[in-house]
Amino acid sequence: MTGRRRPLPTRPFGLLTGAVTAGALLLSGCGALPGASGGSREPVTVVTWAPGGGSAPDAANMAGMTAMAQAYGRWINARGGIDGHELRVITCDEQDAWTGAGDCARKAVEEKAVAVVGSYSRHGRAFMAPLEVAGIPYIGGYGASEEEFRSYASYPVTGGQSALLAGTAEQLSHGCDRVSLVRPDTLAGDSQAWLLRTGLKEAGRPLPLDIPAAEGATSYDPEAERALSGAGTTGGCVTSVLGDRTETFFDSFRRLEPEGTAVRVASVLGSVEQPLIDRTGGRDSPFEGAYVTGWYPPPGDARWDTMRKVIREYAFGDNRIDPDDTGVQTTWIAYTALKSVIESMDESGITAAKLTRALGQGVRADTGGLTPVLRWRYEDMIGSRSYPRVVNSKVTFQVVRDGRLVAARKDFVDVTETMAEASATR
């Protein structure tokens, strides 16, 4: 996945920001969490990691994910924990580095974590092997590494960027006579082009003009000119999936776009999100009218109300957390799924082995409608060669209207067929 994130202002914090202590402070004199039936249920330790924003110009910053995990821990412990278990949340700064990812994974092993939950790392090979050896499940990762959709220790809550590209193809097939795709000149970018091509071909639409581009460019004028030429002056669409550089591309595109043309633009969450739209002018941003494919309902959907309330009451003004950020949302969903699974287990002691067994045997994880109900049995996986661990290949269609991401279609859209076809024919 190419979704690098632009560094955000944040307070520096070290490799380990430590366990949430609010749960311990809330323990009553008899050793039970408020609301729990007694002291017989053992604490549950989990780890969440993400890069906190390094010094390199392109270093990813997803510190809102670890901050969301801490806020969730405070909130759930104030309510009696998860099924009576105090939730001990340990966070780790992955530093957007191979060594940092490995260090965080080893910390999870040292702390005897039952799971790694709602985390972000592009370095899947560095962190997944230690988790596999220790038998620690990786639940609800952001999807920034290929291993999250391949490893038997991974339990993804989305179909990753592949699902987004397949969804973009379907969304564009309904309203675009021609499509230009600007994507990274990388192997991951090649996969993006194949998915879009497969989806448009299935819909009987012309194949897209494929425009590879350098990920680190400061200007995309040549690519913008080619995209405009391929889309034409009316009825065409231009989609760009360049992570943080998507904004740079569309700056070039809008500057070069002739007056009077009617070219629709499109992208995916991770490349275009509500914070980016706000920062670039809201309803006057270059993304006004854009199609956006996402994993979850748009930010204003009522299904996010509980998360927003928790942030208001338990994040204590932590400015790392933006409720409109997809990383923050992913962490919330991962913890919601964990809660659902642990409650269904009804165990006095939760271990990584017990949790893994429950996940493999088909326990259902309800995320409050933010995703379809999730199950990770073999028969729940789409079973394609490229995405063997994907159980949720549904996406949402959104559009930028008056500076806000809103639903373009009410329900989730299933893109399993496109993903399976692209995997089989590549």
PDB file of C-alpha atoms in Angstrom, residues 27 55 75 108 114 119 170 185-186 249 264 317 419:
ATOM      1  CA  LEU A  27      -9.824  -0.414  40.399  1.00  0.00           C
ATOM      2  CA  SER A  55      12.600  13.572  11.261  1.00  0.00           C
ATOM      3  CA  TRP A  75     -13.117   4.522  28.234  1.00  0.00           C
ATOM      4  CA  ALA A 108       4.431  -7.379  22.285  1.00  0.00           C
ATOM      5  CA  VAL A 114      -2.862 -11.440  23.623  1.00  0.00           C
ATOM      6  CA  SER A 119      -1.786  -0.772  14.225  1.00  0.00           C
ATOM      7  CA  GLU A 170     -16.863   0.158 -10.339  1.00  0.00           C
ATOM      8  CA  ASP A 185       5.882   3.715 -10.736  1.00  0.00           C
ATOM      9  CA  THR A 186       6.348   0.702  -8.451  1.00  0.00           C
ATOM     10  CA  PHE A 249      -0.717  15.857  -8.465  1.00  0.00           C
ATOM     11  CA  ARG A 264     -14.278  14.344 -12.902  1.00  0.00           C
ATOM     12  CA  GLY A 317      -7.792  17.205  24.234  1.00  0.00           C
ATOM     13  CA  MET A 419     -10.476  -8.773  -6.682  1.00  0.00           C
TER      14      MET A 419
END
